[in-house]
Amino acid sequence: MTKQEFLDFCHEEFTKRGFKKRKKTYYLNGEGILVGLYLQKSMAEAYYVEFDFFIGEFKNPKLYPTTYESDYYGRVCVLSKDIDEGDYYMTALIEYELYTPEELKPYFDKAFDEWGHENFPDWDMGGTNEPVNEDLLKLCEIYSKAIK
């Protein structure tokens, strides 16, 4: 798919779940949580799709925090098209020219579903590499309610 087709695909996947675009980030504001989706461009013809979670009340969209101020974040991962050590692998780097929307959709669905309950992917908590804690489980519960 082309770059524009990938951007259109992401826009559709995000907006159908209630996210609204503000500048370069898509936001969903829930009770006690703000979720941001950010497309981070790579040096290659690829993007990272980042979920940013901000804990708190955010009433004014003009004052929404940026991706660099998130409390927790994760990325959508897809099965690579490359083989490393004889096998395919999961990667957050989405080389959009190698995929069709139909191939990416299940990974996006899985990311949205997993981040809504306890069976979610590994998280980077501010670079601390701490294990998942009760606050994060509560965050996922709040997120689940926000996207319903």
GROMACS .gro file of C-alpha atoms in nm:
model
  148
    1MET     CA    1   0.000   0.000   0.000
    2THR     CA    2   0.115   0.355  -0.058
    3LYS     CA    3   0.194   0.601   0.218
    4GLN     CA    4  -0.137   0.782   0.162
    5GLU     CA    5  -0.331   0.453   0.165
    6PHE     CA    6  -0.164   0.363   0.495
    7LEU     CA    7  -0.248   0.703   0.646
    8ASP     CA    8  -0.609   0.668   0.525
    9PHE     CA    9  -0.626   0.316   0.670
   10CYS     CA   10  -0.503   0.440   1.009
   11HIS     CA   11  -0.744   0.733   1.003
   12GLU     CA   12  -1.036   0.498   0.941
   13GLU     CA   13  -0.925   0.250   1.210
   14PHE     CA   14  -0.884   0.529   1.467
   15THR     CA   15  -1.195   0.734   1.394
   16LYS     CA   16  -1.430   0.434   1.387
   17ARG     CA   17  -1.325   0.375   1.748
   18GLY     CA   18  -1.407   0.731   1.849
   19PHE     CA   19  -1.065   0.895   1.820
   20LYS     CA   20  -1.053   1.253   1.691
   21LYS     CA   21  -0.754   1.408   1.523
   22ARG     CA   22  -0.592   1.712   1.681
   23LYS     CA   23  -0.277   1.830   1.504
   24LYS     CA   24  -0.073   1.510   1.444
   25THR     CA   25  -0.232   1.294   1.714
   26TYR     CA   26  -0.566   1.117   1.742
   27TYR     CA   27  -0.724   1.145   2.088
   28LEU     CA   28  -0.997   0.968   2.281
   29ASN     CA   29  -1.091   1.137   2.607
   30GLY     CA   30  -1.241   0.914   2.874
   31GLU     CA   31  -1.311   0.951   3.242
   32GLY     CA   32  -0.973   0.979   3.410
   33ILE     CA   33  -0.777   0.898   3.097
   34LEU     CA   34  -0.677   1.045   2.765
   35VAL     CA   35  -0.557   0.807   2.495
   36GLY     CA   36  -0.347   0.935   2.207
   37LEU     CA   37  -0.255   0.757   1.885
   38TYR     CA   38   0.053   0.889   1.715
   39LEU     CA   39   0.205   0.785   1.382
   40GLN     CA   40   0.581   0.810   1.425
   41LYS     CA   41   0.762   0.825   1.091
   42SER     CA   42   1.069   0.610   1.055
   43MET     CA   43   1.377   0.686   0.849
   44ALA     CA   44   1.259   0.410   0.613
   45GLU     CA   45   0.926   0.395   0.430
   46ALA     CA   46   0.764   0.289   0.754
   47TYR     CA   47   0.575   0.407   1.063
   48TYR     CA   48   0.538   0.312   1.426
   49VAL     CA   49   0.178   0.330   1.552
   50GLU     CA   50   0.207   0.443   1.913
   51PHE     CA   51  -0.062   0.433   2.182
   52ASP     CA   52  -0.004   0.699   2.449
   53PHE     CA   53  -0.194   0.692   2.777
   54PHE     CA   54  -0.228   1.004   2.991
   55ILE     CA   55  -0.379   0.969   3.338
   56GLY     CA   56  -0.596   1.256   3.458
   57GLU     CA   57  -0.875   1.484   3.348
   58PHE     CA   58  -0.820   1.673   3.023
   59LYS     CA   59  -1.104   1.914   2.949
   60ASN     CA   60  -0.944   2.152   2.700
   61PRO     CA   61  -0.832   1.993   2.369
   62LYS     CA   62  -0.602   2.290   2.309
   63LEU     CA   63  -0.404   2.185   2.618
   64TYR     CA   64  -0.381   1.812   2.543
   65PRO     CA   65  -0.035   1.671   2.625
   66THR     CA   66   0.204   1.548   2.358
   67THR     CA   67   0.333   1.197   2.302
   68TYR     CA   68   0.644   1.289   2.501
   69GLU     CA   69   0.435   1.349   2.813
   70SER     CA   70   0.257   1.011   2.824
   71ASP     CA   71   0.230   0.809   3.144
   72TYR     CA   72   0.241   0.477   2.955
   73TYR     CA   73   0.279   0.383   2.594
   74GLY     CA   74   0.280   0.086   2.363
   75ARG     CA   75   0.298   0.019   1.992
   76VAL     CA   76   0.098  -0.183   1.745
   77CYS     CA   77   0.304  -0.487   1.642
   78VAL     CA   78   0.270  -0.682   1.318
   79LEU     CA   79   0.426  -0.996   1.177
   80SER     CA   80   0.732  -0.900   0.975
   81LYS     CA   81   0.768  -0.966   0.608
   82ASP     CA   82   1.140  -1.029   0.664
   83ILE     CA   83   1.295  -1.349   0.790
   84ASP     CA   84   1.549  -1.330   1.071
   85GLU     CA   85   1.734  -1.642   1.183
   86GLY     CA   86   1.506  -1.857   0.968
   87ASP     CA   87   1.172  -1.722   1.089
   88TYR     CA   88   0.935  -1.426   1.078
   89TYR     CA   89   0.913  -1.206   1.388
   90MET     CA   90   0.686  -0.949   1.547
   91THR     CA   91   0.783  -0.588   1.485
   92ALA     CA   92   0.647  -0.244   1.565
   93LEU     CA   93   0.807  -0.102   1.249
   94ILE     CA   94   0.531  -0.114   0.987
   95GLU     CA   95   0.679  -0.101   0.638
   96TYR     CA   96   0.347  -0.005   0.481
   97GLU     CA   97   0.452  -0.079   0.121
   98LEU     CA   98   0.476  -0.449   0.211
   99TYR     CA   99   0.122  -0.483   0.350
  100THR     CA  100  -0.238  -0.459   0.242
  101PRO     CA  101  -0.509  -0.313   0.466
  102GLU     CA  102  -0.653  -0.663   0.503
  103GLU     CA  103  -0.320  -0.791   0.637
  104LEU     CA  104  -0.283  -0.507   0.890
  105LYS     CA  105  -0.640  -0.494   1.017
  106PRO     CA  106  -0.617  -0.801   1.246
  107TYR     CA  107  -0.310  -0.654   1.418
  108PHE     CA  108  -0.484  -0.322   1.477
  109ASP     CA  109  -0.794  -0.503   1.607
  110LYS     CA  110  -0.578  -0.710   1.839
  111ALA     CA  111  -0.396  -0.403   1.973
  112PHE     CA  112  -0.721  -0.222   2.051
  113ASP     CA  113  -0.867  -0.534   2.212
  114GLU     CA  114  -0.560  -0.627   2.417
  115TRP     CA  115  -0.509  -0.281   2.558
  116GLY     CA  116  -0.860  -0.298   2.697
  117HIS     CA  117  -0.800  -0.582   2.944
  118GLU     CA  118  -0.528  -0.765   3.134
  119ASN     CA  119  -0.387  -0.955   2.835
  120PHE     CA  120  -0.197  -0.669   2.676
  121PRO     CA  121   0.150  -0.647   2.521
  122ASP     CA  122   0.461  -0.541   2.708
  123TRP     CA  123   0.463  -0.177   2.808
  124ASP     CA  124   0.738   0.076   2.837
  125MET     CA  125   0.665   0.272   3.152
  126GLY     CA  126   0.876   0.579   3.104
  127GLY     CA  127   1.181   0.372   3.019
  128THR     CA  128   1.189   0.203   3.359
  129ASN     CA  129   1.117  -0.149   3.230
  130GLU     CA  130   0.918  -0.211   3.548
  131PRO     CA  131   0.677  -0.504   3.555
  132VAL     CA  132   0.310  -0.435   3.495
  133ASN     CA  133   0.151  -0.301   3.812
  134GLU     CA  134  -0.194  -0.241   3.956
  135ASP     CA  135  -0.205   0.117   3.824
  136LEU     CA  136  -0.162  -0.012   3.471
  137LEU     CA  137  -0.436  -0.270   3.519
  138LYS     CA  138  -0.666   0.008   3.639
  139LEU     CA  139  -0.564   0.215   3.337
  140CYS     CA  140  -0.667  -0.068   3.105
  141GLU     CA  141  -1.003  -0.097   3.279
  142ILE     CA  142  -1.064   0.276   3.233
  143TYR     CA  143  -0.957   0.249   2.868
  144SER     CA  144  -1.200  -0.039   2.813
  145LYS     CA  145  -1.487   0.176   2.934
  146ALA     CA  146  -1.374   0.475   2.726
  147ILE     CA  147  -1.379   0.288   2.392
  148LYS     CA  148  -1.722   0.125   2.446
   0.00000   0.00000   0.00000
